[in-house]
């Protein structure tokens, strides 16, 4: 009986050693990154934006819709470029520079608006734009961050008569990681707007 008990103890000890080695060989559990449905976003084809009451022209995607907005300020004009499929809008405002201080005021107002996104932002990439031939000057702002409502915006000016600001805005509560293909497509559209932008006068 003692001999059997001793064999049983050795056997149980042997099983314990095997279990210990097996647990050491298992890879530690790693948290899985979030996964999202793949979005297939087609590249845009473009047409010319030409509106009689606006002092500029540029190329816009054919799948966009222009929505006019009323302004109480006679020196300010507004309209939206609406993307119904993506639930995004580009808010466009045009300010007539009727005094020497208005340009600086308009630029400062852009930075004030950017500061509102700072808490949610993972960083802002700023890049200057300059086209001497067309007399188009400005700055683009790419705003990184999962919860940022306005991930891309820019302003353009001729430095003396007009200041135009474009801001991409998500209509819904954003999760920009999950809709990054849409944001990239719209960012390319906005870059096309900059490159094709010309003053009428």
PDB file of C-alpha atoms in Angstrom:
ATOM      1  CA  UNK A   1       0.000   0.000   0.000  1.00  0.00           C
ATOM      2  CA  UNK A   2       2.842   2.356   0.891  1.00  0.00           C
ATOM      3  CA  UNK A   3       4.527   1.508  -2.379  1.00  0.00           C
ATOM      4  CA  UNK A   4       1.342   2.366  -4.325  1.00  0.00           C
ATOM      5  CA  UNK A   5       0.972   5.684  -2.460  1.00  0.00           C
ATOM      6  CA  UNK A   6       4.578   6.547  -3.268  1.00  0.00           C
ATOM      7  CA  UNK A   7       4.036   5.778  -6.980  1.00  0.00           C
ATOM      8  CA  UNK A   8       0.889   7.927  -6.972  1.00  0.00           C
ATOM      9  CA  UNK A   9       2.781  10.883  -5.460  1.00  0.00           C
ATOM     10  CA  UNK A  10       5.548  10.581  -8.081  1.00  0.00           C
ATOM     11  CA  UNK A  11       2.969  10.406 -10.841  1.00  0.00           C
ATOM     12  CA  UNK A  12       1.117  13.530  -9.608  1.00  0.00           C
ATOM     13  CA  UNK A  13       4.429  15.378  -9.278  1.00  0.00           C
ATOM     14  CA  UNK A  14       5.291  14.401 -12.846  1.00  0.00           C
ATOM     15  CA  UNK A  15       1.927  15.755 -14.093  1.00  0.00           C
ATOM     16  CA  UNK A  16       2.527  19.025 -12.213  1.00  0.00           C
ATOM     17  CA  UNK A  17       5.950  19.505 -13.849  1.00  0.00           C
ATOM     18  CA  UNK A  18       4.459  18.889 -17.323  1.00  0.00           C
ATOM     19  CA  UNK A  19       1.666  21.430 -16.661  1.00  0.00           C
ATOM     20  CA  UNK A  20       4.227  23.994 -15.480  1.00  0.00           C
ATOM     21  CA  UNK A  21       6.321  23.641 -18.655  1.00  0.00           C
ATOM     22  CA  UNK A  22       3.215  23.785 -20.850  1.00  0.00           C
ATOM     23  CA  UNK A  23       2.064  27.025 -19.242  1.00  0.00           C
ATOM     24  CA  UNK A  24       5.515  28.576 -19.686  1.00  0.00           C
ATOM     25  CA  UNK A  25       5.538  27.784 -23.414  1.00  0.00           C
ATOM     26  CA  UNK A  26       2.194  29.499 -24.101  1.00  0.00           C
ATOM     27  CA  UNK A  27       2.495  32.994 -25.538  1.00  0.00           C
ATOM     28  CA  UNK A  28       0.999  35.711 -23.330  1.00  0.00           C
ATOM     29  CA  UNK A  29      -2.427  36.968 -24.364  1.00  0.00           C
ATOM     30  CA  UNK A  30      -2.114  40.257 -26.260  1.00  0.00           C
ATOM     31  CA  UNK A  31      -5.029  42.669 -26.641  1.00  0.00           C
ATOM     32  CA  UNK A  32      -6.301  42.753 -30.212  1.00  0.00           C
ATOM     33  CA  UNK A  33      -6.426  46.121 -31.988  1.00  0.00           C
ATOM     34  CA  UNK A  34      -9.899  47.350 -32.963  1.00  0.00           C
ATOM     35  CA  UNK A  35     -11.007  46.263 -36.412  1.00  0.00           C
ATOM     36  CA  UNK A  36     -13.295  48.155 -38.778  1.00  0.00           C
ATOM     37  CA  UNK A  37     -15.270  47.291 -41.872  1.00  0.00           C
ATOM     38  CA  UNK A  38     -13.331  48.086 -45.021  1.00  0.00           C
ATOM     39  CA  UNK A  39     -14.714  51.131 -46.818  1.00  0.00           C
ATOM     40  CA  UNK A  40     -14.345  51.178 -50.590  1.00  0.00           C
ATOM     41  CA  UNK A  41     -14.342  54.849 -51.520  1.00  0.00           C
ATOM     42  CA  UNK A  42     -14.179  55.646 -55.220  1.00  0.00           C
ATOM     43  CA  UNK A  43     -11.932  58.514 -56.377  1.00  0.00           C
ATOM     44  CA  UNK A  44     -13.781  61.625 -57.469  1.00  0.00           C
ATOM     45  CA  UNK A  45     -14.294  63.105 -60.907  1.00  0.00           C
ATOM     46  CA  UNK A  46     -14.484  66.895 -60.996  1.00  0.00           C
ATOM     47  CA  UNK A  47     -16.414  69.776 -62.459  1.00  0.00           C
ATOM     48  CA  UNK A  48     -15.933  73.553 -62.263  1.00  0.00           C
ATOM     49  CA  UNK A  49     -17.532  75.515 -59.441  1.00  0.00           C
ATOM     50  CA  UNK A  50     -18.782  78.748 -60.983  1.00  0.00           C
ATOM     51  CA  UNK A  51     -21.161  80.890 -59.005  1.00  0.00           C
ATOM     52  CA  UNK A  52     -21.988  84.398 -60.145  1.00  0.00           C
ATOM     53  CA  UNK A  53     -21.838  86.050 -56.725  1.00  0.00           C
ATOM     54  CA  UNK A  54     -18.476  84.495 -55.782  1.00  0.00           C
ATOM     55  CA  UNK A  55     -15.160  86.093 -56.855  1.00  0.00           C
ATOM     56  CA  UNK A  56     -13.415  82.777 -57.484  1.00  0.00           C
ATOM     57  CA  UNK A  57     -13.623  79.435 -59.290  1.00  0.00           C
ATOM     58  CA  UNK A  58     -12.257  75.988 -58.457  1.00  0.00           C
ATOM     59  CA  UNK A  59     -12.850  72.303 -59.175  1.00  0.00           C
ATOM     60  CA  UNK A  60     -15.304  70.355 -57.037  1.00  0.00           C
ATOM     61  CA  UNK A  61     -16.286  66.661 -57.039  1.00  0.00           C
ATOM     62  CA  UNK A  62     -19.313  65.800 -59.164  1.00  0.00           C
ATOM     63  CA  UNK A  63     -20.854  63.911 -56.231  1.00  0.00           C
ATOM     64  CA  UNK A  64     -20.935  67.108 -54.133  1.00  0.00           C
ATOM     65  CA  UNK A  65     -23.889  69.465 -53.814  1.00  0.00           C
ATOM     66  CA  UNK A  66     -23.669  73.242 -53.315  1.00  0.00           C
ATOM     67  CA  UNK A  67     -25.965  74.591 -50.588  1.00  0.00           C
ATOM     68  CA  UNK A  68     -26.242  78.382 -50.392  1.00  0.00           C
ATOM     69  CA  UNK A  69     -26.392  80.061 -46.988  1.00  0.00           C
ATOM     70  CA  UNK A  70     -27.718  83.494 -46.051  1.00  0.00           C
ATOM     71  CA  UNK A  71     -25.429  86.027 -44.424  1.00  0.00           C
ATOM     72  CA  UNK A  72     -26.435  89.146 -42.511  1.00  0.00           C
ATOM     73  CA  UNK A  73     -22.992  90.644 -43.087  1.00  0.00           C
ATOM     74  CA  UNK A  74     -22.776  92.258 -46.537  1.00  0.00           C
ATOM     75  CA  UNK A  75     -19.016  91.670 -46.573  1.00  0.00           C
ATOM     76  CA  UNK A  76     -19.374  87.934 -45.864  1.00  0.00           C
ATOM     77  CA  UNK A  77     -20.711  85.158 -48.126  1.00  0.00           C
ATOM     78  CA  UNK A  78     -21.312  81.533 -47.124  1.00  0.00           C
ATOM     79  CA  UNK A  79     -22.082  78.217 -48.764  1.00  0.00           C
ATOM     80  CA  UNK A  80     -21.654  74.515 -47.997  1.00  0.00           C
ATOM     81  CA  UNK A  81     -20.252  71.786 -50.212  1.00  0.00           C
ATOM     82  CA  UNK A  82     -22.318  68.808 -49.111  1.00  0.00           C
ATOM     83  CA  UNK A  83     -21.358  65.120 -49.418  1.00  0.00           C
ATOM     84  CA  UNK A  84     -24.581  63.277 -48.595  1.00  0.00           C
ATOM     85  CA  UNK A  85     -23.066  59.812 -49.072  1.00  0.00           C
ATOM     86  CA  UNK A  86     -20.294  60.459 -46.559  1.00  0.00           C
ATOM     87  CA  UNK A  87     -22.214  62.671 -44.061  1.00  0.00           C
ATOM     88  CA  UNK A  88     -19.612  65.420 -44.394  1.00  0.00           C
ATOM     89  CA  UNK A  89     -19.808  69.092 -45.372  1.00  0.00           C
ATOM     90  CA  UNK A  90     -17.179  71.607 -46.379  1.00  0.00           C
ATOM     91  CA  UNK A  91     -18.142  74.991 -44.931  1.00  0.00           C
ATOM     92  CA  UNK A  92     -16.928  77.813 -47.178  1.00  0.00           C
ATOM     93  CA  UNK A  93     -16.881  81.473 -46.168  1.00  0.00           C
ATOM     94  CA  UNK A  94     -15.669  84.412 -48.255  1.00  0.00           C
ATOM     95  CA  UNK A  95     -14.805  87.698 -46.573  1.00  0.00           C
ATOM     96  CA  UNK A  96     -14.301  90.957 -48.453  1.00  0.00           C
ATOM     97  CA  UNK A  97     -11.292  92.784 -47.037  1.00  0.00           C
ATOM     98  CA  UNK A  98     -12.642  96.329 -46.789  1.00  0.00           C
ATOM     99  CA  UNK A  99     -10.025  97.553 -44.300  1.00  0.00           C
ATOM    100  CA  UNK A 100      -6.307  97.041 -43.701  1.00  0.00           C
ATOM    101  CA  UNK A 101      -6.884  95.163 -40.423  1.00  0.00           C
ATOM    102  CA  UNK A 102      -9.424  92.605 -41.691  1.00  0.00           C
ATOM    103  CA  UNK A 103      -6.887  90.164 -43.125  1.00  0.00           C
ATOM    104  CA  UNK A 104      -5.053  89.808 -39.823  1.00  0.00           C
ATOM    105  CA  UNK A 105      -8.355  89.508 -38.003  1.00  0.00           C
ATOM    106  CA  UNK A 106      -9.502  86.717 -40.365  1.00  0.00           C
ATOM    107  CA  UNK A 107      -6.238  84.769 -39.990  1.00  0.00           C
ATOM    108  CA  UNK A 108      -6.391  85.089 -36.186  1.00  0.00           C
ATOM    109  CA  UNK A 109      -9.986  83.849 -36.251  1.00  0.00           C
ATOM    110  CA  UNK A 110      -8.818  80.687 -38.076  1.00  0.00           C
ATOM    111  CA  UNK A 111      -6.318  79.949 -35.330  1.00  0.00           C
ATOM    112  CA  UNK A 112      -8.950  80.598 -32.655  1.00  0.00           C
ATOM    113  CA  UNK A 113     -11.149  77.993 -34.316  1.00  0.00           C
ATOM    114  CA  UNK A 114      -8.235  75.545 -34.439  1.00  0.00           C
ATOM    115  CA  UNK A 115      -7.622  75.994 -30.714  1.00  0.00           C
ATOM    116  CA  UNK A 116     -11.093  74.596 -30.022  1.00  0.00           C
ATOM    117  CA  UNK A 117      -9.947  71.276 -31.495  1.00  0.00           C
ATOM    118  CA  UNK A 118      -6.733  71.155 -29.483  1.00  0.00           C
ATOM    119  CA  UNK A 119      -8.145  69.018 -26.625  1.00  0.00           C
ATOM    120  CA  UNK A 120      -9.255  66.299 -29.056  1.00  0.00           C
ATOM    121  CA  UNK A 121      -6.343  66.634 -31.455  1.00  0.00           C
ATOM    122  CA  UNK A 122      -3.349  64.287 -31.662  1.00  0.00           C
ATOM    123  CA  UNK A 123      -1.439  66.981 -33.549  1.00  0.00           C
ATOM    124  CA  UNK A 124      -1.904  69.654 -36.216  1.00  0.00           C
ATOM    125  CA  UNK A 125       0.192  69.696 -39.390  1.00  0.00           C
ATOM    126  CA  UNK A 126       0.339  73.174 -40.903  1.00  0.00           C
ATOM    127  CA  UNK A 127       1.595  73.873 -44.422  1.00  0.00           C
ATOM    128  CA  UNK A 128       1.818  77.142 -46.346  1.00  0.00           C
ATOM    129  CA  UNK A 129       0.592  77.431 -49.935  1.00  0.00           C
ATOM    130  CA  UNK A 130       1.779  80.067 -52.407  1.00  0.00           C
ATOM    131  CA  UNK A 131       1.027  80.583 -56.103  1.00  0.00           C
ATOM    132  CA  UNK A 132       2.435  83.884 -57.308  1.00  0.00           C
ATOM    133  CA  UNK A 133       1.064  83.510 -60.838  1.00  0.00           C
ATOM    134  CA  UNK A 134      -2.523  83.173 -59.616  1.00  0.00           C
ATOM    135  CA  UNK A 135      -1.988  85.457 -56.587  1.00  0.00           C
ATOM    136  CA  UNK A 136      -3.315  82.733 -54.295  1.00  0.00           C
ATOM    137  CA  UNK A 137      -1.734  82.442 -50.853  1.00  0.00           C
ATOM    138  CA  UNK A 138      -2.815  80.447 -47.834  1.00  0.00           C
ATOM    139  CA  UNK A 139      -2.271  77.755 -45.244  1.00  0.00           C
ATOM    140  CA  UNK A 140      -3.621  74.221 -44.846  1.00  0.00           C
ATOM    141  CA  UNK A 141      -4.269  72.514 -41.503  1.00  0.00           C
ATOM    142  CA  UNK A 142      -4.482  68.745 -41.119  1.00  0.00           C
ATOM    143  CA  UNK A 143      -5.863  67.893 -37.679  1.00  0.00           C
ATOM    144  CA  UNK A 144      -5.159  64.360 -36.453  1.00  0.00           C
ATOM    145  CA  UNK A 145      -7.249  62.616 -33.823  1.00  0.00           C
ATOM    146  CA  UNK A 146      -9.973  59.986 -33.609  1.00  0.00           C
ATOM    147  CA  UNK A 147     -12.614  62.388 -32.219  1.00  0.00           C
ATOM    148  CA  UNK A 148     -11.805  65.503 -34.261  1.00  0.00           C
ATOM    149  CA  UNK A 149     -14.912  66.882 -36.005  1.00  0.00           C
ATOM    150  CA  UNK A 150     -12.989  68.993 -38.547  1.00  0.00           C
ATOM    151  CA  UNK A 151      -9.960  66.977 -39.715  1.00  0.00           C
ATOM    152  CA  UNK A 152      -8.900  69.251 -42.605  1.00  0.00           C
ATOM    153  CA  UNK A 153      -9.243  72.952 -43.339  1.00  0.00           C
ATOM    154  CA  UNK A 154      -7.473  75.774 -45.123  1.00  0.00           C
ATOM    155  CA  UNK A 155      -7.704  79.430 -46.020  1.00  0.00           C
ATOM    156  CA  UNK A 156      -6.785  81.263 -49.242  1.00  0.00           C
ATOM    157  CA  UNK A 157      -6.379  84.959 -49.928  1.00  0.00           C
ATOM    158  CA  UNK A 158      -5.066  87.422 -52.496  1.00  0.00           C
ATOM    159  CA  UNK A 159      -3.773  89.479 -49.528  1.00  0.00           C
ATOM    160  CA  UNK A 160      -5.747  92.592 -50.459  1.00  0.00           C
ATOM    161  CA  UNK A 161      -9.378  91.942 -51.472  1.00  0.00           C
ATOM    162  CA  UNK A 162     -10.636  88.524 -50.354  1.00  0.00           C
ATOM    163  CA  UNK A 163     -10.156  85.890 -47.672  1.00  0.00           C
ATOM    164  CA  UNK A 164     -11.734  82.456 -48.223  1.00  0.00           C
ATOM    165  CA  UNK A 165     -11.869  79.696 -45.621  1.00  0.00           C
ATOM    166  CA  UNK A 166     -12.734  76.001 -46.197  1.00  0.00           C
ATOM    167  CA  UNK A 167     -13.420  73.663 -43.254  1.00  0.00           C
ATOM    168  CA  UNK A 168     -14.318  69.977 -43.548  1.00  0.00           C
ATOM    169  CA  UNK A 169     -16.893  68.973 -40.923  1.00  0.00           C
ATOM    170  CA  UNK A 170     -18.362  65.639 -39.886  1.00  0.00           C
ATOM    171  CA  UNK A 171     -22.126  65.795 -39.265  1.00  0.00           C
ATOM    172  CA  UNK A 172     -22.047  62.855 -36.865  1.00  0.00           C
ATOM    173  CA  UNK A 173     -20.067  61.956 -33.751  1.00  0.00           C
ATOM    174  CA  UNK A 174     -16.738  61.017 -35.308  1.00  0.00           C
ATOM    175  CA  UNK A 175     -14.559  57.948 -35.020  1.00  0.00           C
ATOM    176  CA  UNK A 176     -11.995  58.978 -37.588  1.00  0.00           C
ATOM    177  CA  UNK A 177     -10.100  55.689 -37.365  1.00  0.00           C
ATOM    178  CA  UNK A 178     -13.094  53.840 -38.788  1.00  0.00           C
ATOM    179  CA  UNK A 179     -13.776  56.333 -41.607  1.00  0.00           C
ATOM    180  CA  UNK A 180     -10.185  57.182 -42.554  1.00  0.00           C
ATOM    181  CA  UNK A 181     -10.718  56.206 -46.261  1.00  0.00           C
ATOM    182  CA  UNK A 182     -13.512  58.790 -46.496  1.00  0.00           C
ATOM    183  CA  UNK A 183     -11.386  61.487 -44.853  1.00  0.00           C
ATOM    184  CA  UNK A 184      -8.478  60.718 -47.192  1.00  0.00           C
ATOM    185  CA  UNK A 185     -10.754  60.982 -50.237  1.00  0.00           C
ATOM    186  CA  UNK A 186     -12.188  64.327 -49.081  1.00  0.00           C
ATOM    187  CA  UNK A 187      -8.734  65.609 -48.210  1.00  0.00           C
ATOM    188  CA  UNK A 188      -7.637  64.916 -51.806  1.00  0.00           C
ATOM    189  CA  UNK A 189     -10.756  66.716 -53.042  1.00  0.00           C
ATOM    190  CA  UNK A 190      -9.838  69.764 -50.963  1.00  0.00           C
ATOM    191  CA  UNK A 191      -6.261  69.708 -52.219  1.00  0.00           C
ATOM    192  CA  UNK A 192      -7.700  69.696 -55.755  1.00  0.00           C
ATOM    193  CA  UNK A 193      -9.766  72.755 -54.824  1.00  0.00           C
ATOM    194  CA  UNK A 194      -6.610  74.571 -53.725  1.00  0.00           C
ATOM    195  CA  UNK A 195      -4.623  73.658 -56.841  1.00  0.00           C
ATOM    196  CA  UNK A 196      -7.434  74.695 -59.215  1.00  0.00           C
ATOM    197  CA  UNK A 197      -8.447  77.854 -57.307  1.00  0.00           C
ATOM    198  CA  UNK A 198      -8.398  81.093 -59.331  1.00  0.00           C
ATOM    199  CA  UNK A 199      -9.741  84.603 -58.798  1.00  0.00           C
ATOM    200  CA  UNK A 200     -12.218  85.863 -61.391  1.00  0.00           C
ATOM    201  CA  UNK A 201     -10.909  89.416 -61.376  1.00  0.00           C
TER     202      UNK A 201
END
